[in-house]
Short mmCIF file of C-alpha atoms and ligand atoms in Angstrom, two decimals:
data_model
loop_
_atom_site.label_atom_id
_atom_site.label_comp_id
_atom_site.label_asym_id
_atom_site.label_seq_id
_atom_site.Cartn_x
_atom_site.Cartn_y
_atom_site.Cartn_z
CA MET A 1468 -42.52 78.56 23.49
CA THR A 1469 -45.36 80.91 24.36
CA ILE A 1470 -47.18 83.10 21.89
CA ASP A 1471 -46.81 86.81 22.69
CA LEU A 1472 -50.53 87.52 22.32
CA GLU A 1473 -50.24 91.28 22.82
CA ALA A 1474 -47.67 91.55 20.02
CA LEU A 1475 -49.79 89.24 17.86
CA TYR A 1476 -52.89 91.37 18.40
CA ILE A 1477 -51.07 94.63 17.67
CA ASP A 1478 -49.61 93.13 14.50
CA LEU A 1479 -53.04 92.00 13.31
CA HIS A 1480 -54.54 95.36 14.28
CA ARG A 1481 -51.92 97.21 12.25
CA HIS A 1482 -52.56 95.03 9.21
CA PRO A 1483 -56.32 94.63 8.73
CA GLU A 1484 -57.58 93.13 5.47
CA LEU A 1485 -60.94 93.38 3.75
CA SER A 1486 -63.31 90.43 3.42
CA PHE A 1487 -61.99 87.52 1.30
CA GLN A 1488 -58.61 89.27 1.12
CA GLU A 1489 -57.27 88.03 4.50
CA THR A 1490 -54.13 86.45 3.04
CA ARG A 1491 -51.60 88.06 5.40
CA THR A 1492 -53.85 87.29 8.37
CA ALA A 1493 -54.11 83.66 7.24
CA GLY A 1494 -50.31 83.59 6.99
CA VAL A 1495 -49.96 84.79 10.59
CA ILE A 1496 -52.43 82.12 11.69
CA THR A 1497 -50.74 79.26 9.85
CA ARG A 1498 -47.34 80.35 11.15
CA GLU A 1499 -48.63 80.13 14.74
CA LEU A 1500 -50.43 76.83 14.13
CA ALA A 1501 -47.25 75.34 12.70
CA ALA A 1502 -45.32 76.56 15.76
CA LEU A 1503 -47.88 74.75 17.93
CA GLY A 1504 -47.27 71.58 15.93
CA LEU A 1505 -50.77 71.61 14.47
CA GLU A 1506 -51.63 70.62 10.93
CA TYR A 1507 -54.04 72.82 9.09
CA VAL A 1508 -55.93 73.31 5.85
CA GLU A 1509 -55.73 76.77 4.29
CA GLY A 1510 -57.56 78.36 1.39
CA LEU A 1511 -60.94 77.18 2.69
CA GLY A 1512 -63.57 79.59 1.40
CA LYS A 1513 -60.77 81.46 -0.37
CA THR A 1514 -58.76 82.64 2.66
CA GLY A 1515 -60.06 80.59 5.62
CA VAL A 1516 -57.94 78.27 7.76
CA ALA A 1517 -59.01 75.29 9.87
CA THR A 1518 -57.11 72.98 12.19
CA SER A 1519 -57.90 70.23 14.66
CA ILE A 1520 -56.53 68.78 17.89
CA VAL A 1521 -57.54 65.13 18.07
CA ASN A 1522 -56.99 63.97 21.65
CA PRO A 1523 -58.47 60.51 22.21
CA SER A 1524 -59.35 59.54 25.75
CA THR A 1525 -56.76 57.38 27.48
CA GLY A 1526 -59.62 55.76 29.44
CA SER A 1527 -61.31 54.59 26.25
CA GLY A 1528 -58.16 52.86 25.04
CA GLY A 1529 -57.44 55.75 22.72
CA ALA A 1530 -60.33 54.86 20.44
CA GLY A 1531 -62.70 57.38 18.91
CA GLU A 1532 -62.56 61.11 18.67
CA GLY A 1533 -64.74 61.86 21.73
CA PRO A 1534 -66.86 65.01 21.84
CA VAL A 1535 -66.11 67.27 18.89
CA VAL A 1536 -66.09 70.98 19.77
CA TRP A 1537 -65.79 73.59 17.02
CA LEU A 1538 -64.34 76.99 17.93
CA ARG A 1539 -64.77 79.75 15.39
CA ALA A 1540 -63.08 83.14 14.93
CA ASP A 1541 -63.60 85.52 12.03
CA MET A 1542 -60.70 87.36 10.42
CA ASP A 1543 -61.79 90.32 8.29
CA GLY A 1544 -61.48 94.07 8.77
CA LEU A 1545 -63.76 96.85 7.53
CA PRO A 1546 -63.51 99.82 5.14
CA VAL A 1547 -63.26 102.30 8.01
CA GLY A 1548 -60.57 104.94 8.54
CA GLU A 1549 -59.21 104.50 12.08
CA LEU A 1550 -59.47 107.60 14.31
CA THR A 1551 -58.53 106.06 17.66
CA GLY A 1552 -55.17 107.84 17.87
CA LEU A 1553 -53.64 104.65 19.25
CA GLU A 1554 -49.92 104.19 18.73
CA TYR A 1555 -50.72 100.99 16.82
CA ALA A 1556 -53.66 102.44 14.85
CA SER A 1557 -54.14 101.10 11.34
CA THR A 1558 -53.07 103.17 8.37
CA ALA A 1559 -53.81 100.32 5.96
CA ARG A 1560 -55.69 100.74 2.73
CA GLY A 1561 -57.40 98.23 0.52
CA THR A 1562 -59.45 97.84 -2.64
CA ASP A 1563 -63.14 97.20 -2.13
CA PRO A 1564 -65.23 95.00 -4.49
CA ALA A 1565 -66.20 98.04 -6.57
CA GLY A 1566 -62.50 98.80 -7.12
CA ASN A 1567 -62.36 101.80 -4.77
CA ASP A 1568 -59.25 102.53 -2.73
CA VAL A 1569 -60.52 102.57 0.89
CA PRO A 1570 -59.05 102.78 4.40
CA VAL A 1571 -59.14 99.50 6.32
CA MET A 1572 -59.52 99.01 10.07
CA HIS A 1573 -60.23 96.19 12.47
CA ALA A 1574 -63.27 98.12 13.70
CA CYS A 1575 -65.21 95.02 14.71
CA GLY A 1576 -62.57 93.30 16.86
CA HIS A 1577 -61.95 90.33 14.57
CA ASP A 1578 -58.22 90.81 15.26
CA MET A 1579 -59.02 90.11 18.91
CA HIS A 1580 -61.08 87.05 17.90
CA VAL A 1581 -58.11 85.57 16.02
CA THR A 1582 -55.71 86.40 18.88
CA ALA A 1583 -58.00 84.77 21.46
CA LEU A 1584 -58.50 81.61 19.43
CA LEU A 1585 -54.74 81.17 18.85
CA GLY A 1586 -54.17 81.71 22.58
CA ALA A 1587 -56.87 79.16 23.41
CA LEU A 1588 -55.38 76.58 21.05
CA GLU A 1589 -51.99 77.04 22.68
CA ARG A 1590 -53.61 76.46 26.11
CA LEU A 1591 -55.53 73.41 24.91
CA VAL A 1592 -52.39 71.88 23.39
CA ALA A 1593 -50.49 72.49 26.63
CA THR A 1594 -53.21 70.81 28.73
CA LYS A 1595 -53.90 67.77 26.56
CA ASP A 1596 -53.45 65.45 29.53
CA GLN A 1597 -56.49 67.05 31.21
CA TRP A 1598 -59.12 66.58 28.52
CA SER A 1599 -60.10 64.27 25.72
CA GLY A 1600 -62.05 64.73 22.55
CA THR A 1601 -61.52 66.77 19.40
CA VAL A 1602 -61.18 70.51 19.01
CA VAL A 1603 -61.67 71.96 15.54
CA ALA A 1604 -60.65 75.61 15.19
CA VAL A 1605 -62.09 77.56 12.29
CA PHE A 1606 -60.60 80.89 11.20
CA GLN A 1607 -63.31 82.24 8.95
CA PRO A 1608 -63.01 84.96 6.30
CA ALA A 1609 -65.59 87.52 5.21
CA GLU A 1610 -67.97 87.60 8.16
CA GLU A 1611 -68.69 91.22 7.29
CA TYR A 1612 -70.09 90.07 3.93
CA GLY A 1613 -72.13 87.38 5.64
CA ALA A 1614 -70.54 85.00 3.16
CA GLY A 1615 -67.43 83.45 4.72
CA SER A 1616 -68.95 80.55 6.65
CA GLN A 1617 -70.94 79.39 3.63
CA ALA A 1618 -67.82 79.71 1.48
CA MET A 1619 -65.91 77.45 3.90
CA ILE A 1620 -68.78 74.96 3.95
CA ALA A 1621 -68.88 74.99 0.14
CA ASP A 1622 -65.16 74.17 0.25
CA GLY A 1623 -65.92 71.12 2.38
CA VAL A 1624 -64.80 72.21 5.86
CA LEU A 1625 -67.56 70.04 7.37
CA ASP A 1626 -66.34 67.01 5.44
CA ARG A 1627 -62.61 67.53 5.88
CA PHE A 1628 -62.79 67.84 9.66
CA PRO A 1629 -64.69 65.82 12.30
CA LYS A 1630 -68.31 67.01 12.38
CA PRO A 1631 -69.16 69.16 15.41
CA ASP A 1632 -71.23 68.10 18.40
CA ILE A 1633 -71.40 71.77 19.29
CA VAL A 1634 -70.26 75.02 17.67
CA LEU A 1635 -68.88 77.79 19.92
CA GLY A 1636 -67.92 81.32 19.03
CA GLN A 1637 -67.45 84.72 20.60
CA HIS A 1638 -67.54 88.37 19.62
CA LEU A 1639 -65.88 91.39 21.14
CA THR A 1640 -68.31 94.11 22.23
CA PRO A 1641 -68.06 97.39 24.17
CA LEU A 1642 -69.18 95.88 27.48
CA PRO A 1643 -66.74 96.48 30.36
CA ALA A 1644 -63.61 94.35 29.89
CA GLY A 1645 -63.98 91.11 31.81
CA ILE A 1646 -67.76 90.94 31.41
CA ILE A 1647 -69.40 88.24 29.29
CA GLY A 1648 -72.78 88.76 27.64
CA VAL A 1649 -74.82 85.76 26.57
CA ARG A 1650 -78.47 84.77 26.47
CA PRO A 1651 -80.41 81.63 25.56
CA GLY A 1652 -82.50 81.75 22.38
CA THR A 1653 -82.06 84.49 19.82
CA GLN A 1654 -78.78 86.30 20.44
CA MET A 1655 -78.65 88.09 17.10
CA ALA A 1656 -81.32 88.81 14.49
CA ALA A 1657 -81.72 87.22 11.10
CA SER A 1658 -81.34 89.55 8.16
CA ASP A 1659 -82.19 89.50 4.47
CA GLY A 1660 -81.31 91.96 1.74
CA LEU A 1661 -83.88 92.11 -1.05
CA THR A 1662 -83.98 93.84 -4.42
CA VAL A 1663 -87.47 94.51 -5.79
CA LYS A 1664 -87.79 95.50 -9.44
CA LEU A 1665 -91.17 97.02 -10.21
CA LEU A 1666 -92.12 96.73 -13.88
CA GLY A 1667 -94.27 99.46 -15.45
CA ARG A 1668 -94.59 100.80 -18.98
CA GLY A 1669 -92.60 103.87 -19.90
CA GLY A 1670 -93.68 106.82 -22.03
CA HIS A 1671 -93.97 110.58 -22.36
CA GLY A 1672 -94.42 112.55 -19.16
CA SER A 1673 -97.32 114.44 -20.80
CA ARG A 1674 -99.25 111.23 -21.50
CA PRO A 1675 -99.48 109.37 -18.17
CA HIS A 1676 -102.69 107.62 -19.25
CA ALA A 1677 -100.68 105.71 -21.89
CA THR A 1678 -98.15 104.42 -19.35
CA ILE A 1679 -98.01 102.32 -16.20
CA ASP A 1680 -96.04 104.62 -13.91
CA PRO A 1681 -93.46 102.71 -11.82
CA VAL A 1682 -92.63 105.85 -9.79
CA VAL A 1683 -96.13 106.00 -8.36
CA MET A 1684 -96.09 102.22 -7.97
CA ALA A 1685 -92.83 102.47 -6.02
CA ALA A 1686 -94.12 105.30 -3.83
CA ALA A 1687 -97.27 103.36 -2.95
CA THR A 1688 -95.23 100.22 -2.29
CA VAL A 1689 -92.81 102.01 0.04
CA MET A 1690 -95.67 103.52 2.04
CA ARG A 1691 -97.67 100.28 2.24
CA LEU A 1692 -94.57 98.32 3.34
CA GLN A 1693 -94.49 100.50 6.48
CA THR A 1694 -97.69 98.78 7.60
CA VAL A 1695 -96.02 95.36 7.85
CA VAL A 1696 -94.39 96.23 11.17
CA SER A 1697 -96.89 98.87 12.35
CA ARG A 1698 -100.13 97.02 11.53
CA GLU A 1699 -99.44 93.35 10.92
CA ILE A 1700 -96.74 92.22 13.37
CA ASP A 1701 -97.59 91.64 17.05
CA PRO A 1702 -96.21 94.72 18.85
CA ARG A 1703 -94.49 92.39 21.33
CA GLU A 1704 -92.41 90.90 18.50
CA MET A 1705 -89.36 92.45 16.84
CA ALA A 1706 -89.16 93.05 13.09
CA VAL A 1707 -87.63 95.69 10.82
CA VAL A 1708 -88.62 96.52 7.24
CA THR A 1709 -86.37 99.23 5.82
CA VAL A 1710 -86.39 100.48 2.24
CA GLY A 1711 -82.85 101.78 2.05
CA SER A 1712 -82.65 102.56 -1.64
CA ILE A 1713 -85.10 103.67 -4.35
CA HIS A 1714 -84.18 104.37 -7.95
CA ALA A 1715 -86.28 105.24 -11.00
CA GLY A 1716 -86.17 107.54 -13.95
CA LEU A 1717 -83.70 109.95 -15.52
CA LYS A 1718 -85.67 113.03 -16.58
CA ASN A 1719 -88.78 114.98 -15.57
CA ASN A 1720 -90.71 114.43 -18.79
CA ILE A 1721 -90.09 110.71 -19.19
CA ILE A 1722 -92.08 108.14 -17.29
CA PRO A 1723 -89.57 105.31 -16.78
CA ALA A 1724 -90.25 101.66 -17.49
CA ASP A 1725 -89.24 100.34 -14.10
CA ALA A 1726 -88.25 101.21 -10.54
CA THR A 1727 -85.93 99.40 -8.13
CA LEU A 1728 -86.21 99.20 -4.35
CA GLU A 1729 -83.64 97.72 -1.98
CA LEU A 1730 -84.93 96.38 1.31
CA SER A 1731 -83.29 95.33 4.56
CA LEU A 1732 -85.40 92.97 6.69
CA ARG A 1733 -84.64 91.81 10.25
CA TYR A 1734 -86.34 89.32 12.58
CA PRO A 1735 -85.55 87.08 15.54
CA ASP A 1736 -86.23 83.62 14.10
CA ASP A 1737 -87.05 81.53 11.04
CA ASP A 1738 -90.83 81.64 11.59
CA ALA A 1739 -90.80 85.43 11.76
CA ARG A 1740 -88.60 85.50 8.65
CA ALA A 1741 -91.07 83.44 6.64
CA ASP A 1742 -93.95 85.53 7.97
CA VAL A 1743 -92.41 88.94 7.16
CA MET A 1744 -91.13 87.75 3.76
CA ALA A 1745 -94.63 86.57 2.82
CA ARG A 1746 -96.20 89.87 3.89
CA VAL A 1747 -93.61 91.92 1.97
CA GLU A 1748 -94.11 89.84 -1.15
CA ARG A 1749 -97.91 90.08 -0.88
CA ILE A 1750 -97.78 93.89 -0.66
CA VAL A 1751 -95.22 94.28 -3.46
CA ARG A 1752 -97.27 92.12 -5.84
CA ALA A 1753 -100.61 93.63 -4.79
CA GLU A 1754 -99.42 97.22 -5.25
CA ALA A 1755 -98.17 96.30 -8.72
CA ALA A 1756 -101.54 94.74 -9.50
CA ALA A 1757 -103.29 97.83 -8.11
CA SER A 1758 -101.24 99.93 -10.53
CA GLY A 1759 -102.35 97.73 -13.42
CA ALA A 1760 -98.84 96.33 -14.00
CA GLU A 1761 -98.74 93.85 -16.85
CA GLU A 1762 -95.81 91.96 -15.31
CA SER A 1763 -95.36 90.94 -11.71
CA PRO A 1764 -92.39 92.51 -9.84
CA VAL A 1765 -89.10 90.59 -9.72
CA ILE A 1766 -88.00 89.95 -6.11
CA THR A 1767 -84.41 88.82 -5.52
CA VAL A 1768 -82.87 87.82 -2.18
CA ASP A 1769 -79.34 89.25 -2.40
CA HIS A 1770 -78.08 87.91 0.92
CA SER A 1771 -79.57 86.00 3.79
CA LEU A 1772 -78.17 85.70 7.31
CA PRO A 1773 -79.86 83.25 9.66
CA PRO A 1774 -80.75 84.18 13.22
CA THR A 1775 -78.01 83.43 15.74
CA ILE A 1776 -79.91 81.23 18.19
CA ASN A 1777 -78.20 79.97 21.32
CA ASP A 1778 -79.19 76.46 22.34
CA PRO A 1779 -80.92 76.96 25.73
CA ALA A 1780 -79.49 73.87 27.49
CA ALA A 1781 -75.93 74.42 26.24
CA THR A 1782 -76.17 78.14 27.07
CA ALA A 1783 -77.28 77.40 30.64
CA ARG A 1784 -74.41 74.97 31.03
CA LEU A 1785 -71.91 77.44 29.62
CA THR A 1786 -73.22 80.32 31.76
CA SER A 1787 -72.64 78.18 34.88
CA ALA A 1788 -69.15 77.30 33.69
CA PHE A 1789 -68.32 80.99 33.08
CA GLU A 1790 -69.66 81.94 36.53
CA ARG A 1791 -67.59 79.20 38.17
CA ALA A 1792 -64.51 80.39 36.31
CA PHE A 1793 -64.96 84.16 36.50
CA GLY A 1794 -67.27 84.70 39.48
CA GLU A 1795 -70.89 85.69 40.04
CA GLY A 1796 -71.76 88.81 38.06
CA ALA A 1797 -69.26 88.10 35.31
CA VAL A 1798 -72.07 87.01 32.97
CA VAL A 1799 -74.90 89.35 31.94
CA ASP A 1800 -77.83 89.02 29.53
CA PRO A 1801 -77.03 91.68 26.90
CA GLY A 1802 -80.45 91.35 25.24
CA MET A 1803 -80.95 90.48 21.60
CA PHE A 1804 -78.66 92.27 19.16
CA THR A 1805 -80.34 93.50 15.96
CA GLY A 1806 -77.09 92.92 14.06
CA SER A 1807 -76.51 89.61 12.31
CA GLU A 1808 -73.80 86.96 12.06
CA ASP A 1809 -73.02 84.03 9.79
CA VAL A 1810 -71.45 81.77 12.46
CA SER A 1811 -74.60 79.70 12.84
CA TRP A 1812 -74.33 78.14 9.37
CA PHE A 1813 -71.70 75.73 10.78
CA ALA A 1814 -74.19 74.54 13.43
CA ARG A 1815 -77.28 74.64 11.21
CA GLU A 1816 -75.62 72.63 8.44
CA SER A 1817 -74.56 70.04 11.05
CA GLY A 1818 -77.84 70.04 12.99
CA VAL A 1819 -76.04 70.70 16.30
CA PRO A 1820 -76.30 73.33 19.06
CA LEU A 1821 -74.59 76.69 18.88
CA VAL A 1822 -73.54 79.06 21.66
CA PHE A 1823 -72.28 82.47 20.60
CA TRP A 1824 -71.38 84.93 23.35
CA PHE A 1825 -69.99 88.45 23.62
CA TRP A 1826 -67.13 89.60 25.76
CA GLY A 1827 -66.29 93.12 26.81
CA GLY A 1828 -63.26 95.15 25.77
CA HIS A 1829 -64.08 98.63 27.10
CA ASP A 1830 -62.22 100.19 30.01
CA PRO A 1831 -64.42 99.32 33.03
CA GLN A 1832 -64.00 102.68 34.79
CA ALA A 1833 -64.73 104.65 31.61
CA TYR A 1834 -67.78 102.44 31.05
CA ALA A 1835 -69.00 103.01 34.61
CA ASP A 1836 -68.52 106.77 34.20
CA ALA A 1837 -70.50 106.71 30.94
CA VAL A 1838 -73.32 104.77 32.61
CA ALA A 1839 -73.36 107.23 35.53
CA GLY A 1840 -73.43 110.17 33.14
CA GLY A 1841 -76.02 108.64 30.82
CA THR A 1842 -73.58 108.93 27.91
CA VAL A 1843 -72.95 105.29 26.94
CA ASN A 1844 -74.21 105.89 23.39
CA VAL A 1845 -71.87 108.89 22.99
CA ASP A 1846 -68.77 107.93 24.96
CA VAL A 1847 -68.52 104.18 24.36
CA PRO A 1848 -67.63 103.55 20.71
CA THR A 1849 -69.40 100.54 19.26
CA ASN A 1850 -68.22 97.99 16.75
CA HIS A 1851 -67.79 99.53 13.27
CA SER A 1852 -66.97 102.93 14.79
CA PRO A 1853 -63.66 104.56 13.70
CA TYR A 1854 -63.04 105.04 17.46
CA PHE A 1855 -63.53 101.35 18.40
CA ALA A 1856 -60.55 100.70 20.67
CA PRO A 1857 -60.66 97.72 23.02
CA ILE A 1858 -58.19 97.87 25.90
CA LEU A 1859 -55.54 95.17 25.59
CA HIS A 1860 -55.80 93.80 29.11
CA PRO A 1861 -57.70 91.97 30.41
CA THR A 1862 -59.52 91.73 27.05
CA ILE A 1863 -56.94 89.41 25.47
CA GLU A 1864 -56.69 87.16 28.54
CA ARG A 1865 -60.46 86.96 29.03
CA GLY A 1866 -60.97 86.14 25.35
CA VAL A 1867 -58.55 83.23 25.66
CA GLU A 1868 -60.03 82.03 28.96
CA THR A 1869 -63.64 82.11 27.74
CA LEU A 1870 -62.78 79.90 24.77
CA VAL A 1871 -60.80 77.48 26.94
CA VAL A 1872 -63.48 77.29 29.64
CA ALA A 1873 -66.19 76.83 26.99
CA ALA A 1874 -64.29 74.17 25.07
CA ARG A 1875 -63.36 72.27 28.22
CA GLU A 1876 -67.00 72.34 29.37
CA PHE A 1877 -68.05 70.35 26.31
CA LEU A 1878 -64.95 68.20 25.95
CA ALA A 1879 -64.54 65.13 28.15
CA GLU A 1880 -62.75 65.40 31.48
CA GLU A 1881 -61.35 62.30 33.15
CA SER A 1882 -63.40 63.08 36.30
CA HIS A 1883 -66.63 63.88 34.40
CA GLY A 1884 -66.69 61.17 31.77
CA GLU A 1885 -68.25 61.98 28.40
CA ALA A 1886 -69.74 65.43 27.94
CA ASP A 1887 -73.38 65.24 26.92
CA ALA A 1888 -73.42 68.03 24.39
ZN1 LIG B 171 -68.80 93.70 12.22
ZN1 LIG B 172 -67.83 91.33 13.81
#
């Protein structure tokens, strides 16, 4: 029996589900795993699924699990109304956490991630005589919340399955189909969401001298925070400090008691994170002190995504393997992405290397035309766009092959002996 991957992808694309609501998707996954004869654990991190293929080496007398390679795919869709016009476009709707009825679309390609991982598992099962070791496949919910991997870890996925020697994952991107993008070091930025509550003293708008005005405090804080990146960070380094939300007061003649800012911070690594966090906190507290605040501001980290850092040695090894499999020029350095991912928690919690790569899904001729016309940003829809529409082939096949090539590189081959990952 062979999985019809095109039909599987179209089915998943037609039925996207919001983060932590991927119950139908999990059902499709477990149905396919059962058909492959694989046992699985479901309900990990609410809707996640994990399975393993334990394939002891015949040369080692069948003892031990060999190299343990984790392959991860995320499952969730987004509250986006699909405008691709595809015959199999999503018309699904869902309920977001605030209770709103919203359109739902696989606008980030997670349907392709699931399809590719199921296809890779099928291939790895069929070729068990050619490799030894253990493959753990993780179908993760709620990547778009940055919460799914931690939810699976909290549910014990690292204890219930053999611990990884390496964690591998991939993401669909609008590179030309067939092209792989990967770089050593930081592949995706770290990101924190902060809420800052500035505490003043409210009163009558006609008597400012009797108050501590949090509106002025907030204004000064927002302006001073702009100097973190412009005046304090080495211009050769990347950092973002965005104040995306500011709320205070209800009426022109009332000075409110407090003001709330919401910040989005981005940086390439843990050192830069600590550095920017410290500078933001210093400015927030100092501006409050400068305003004569009687209480220090309350700073809350609402969510925190680590940087996605590719292990340099494993990335070099994988790049060579991809070039051997797909030819010179098939692998490009896509640069660092300022978006963030939660895949690296699996590797960080285990203290093992991670490689996370991108693979293209855009029509190569259309991409080349857009490059020639200087219209890539206009004509090539990115992830999260309502027009995001990967071509089916060779995107599906390449997504399967990349996972198989990558897994096999770090699993043991009879001719290679033990992988050294
Ligand atoms: Zn996304
Ligand atoms: Zn995504």
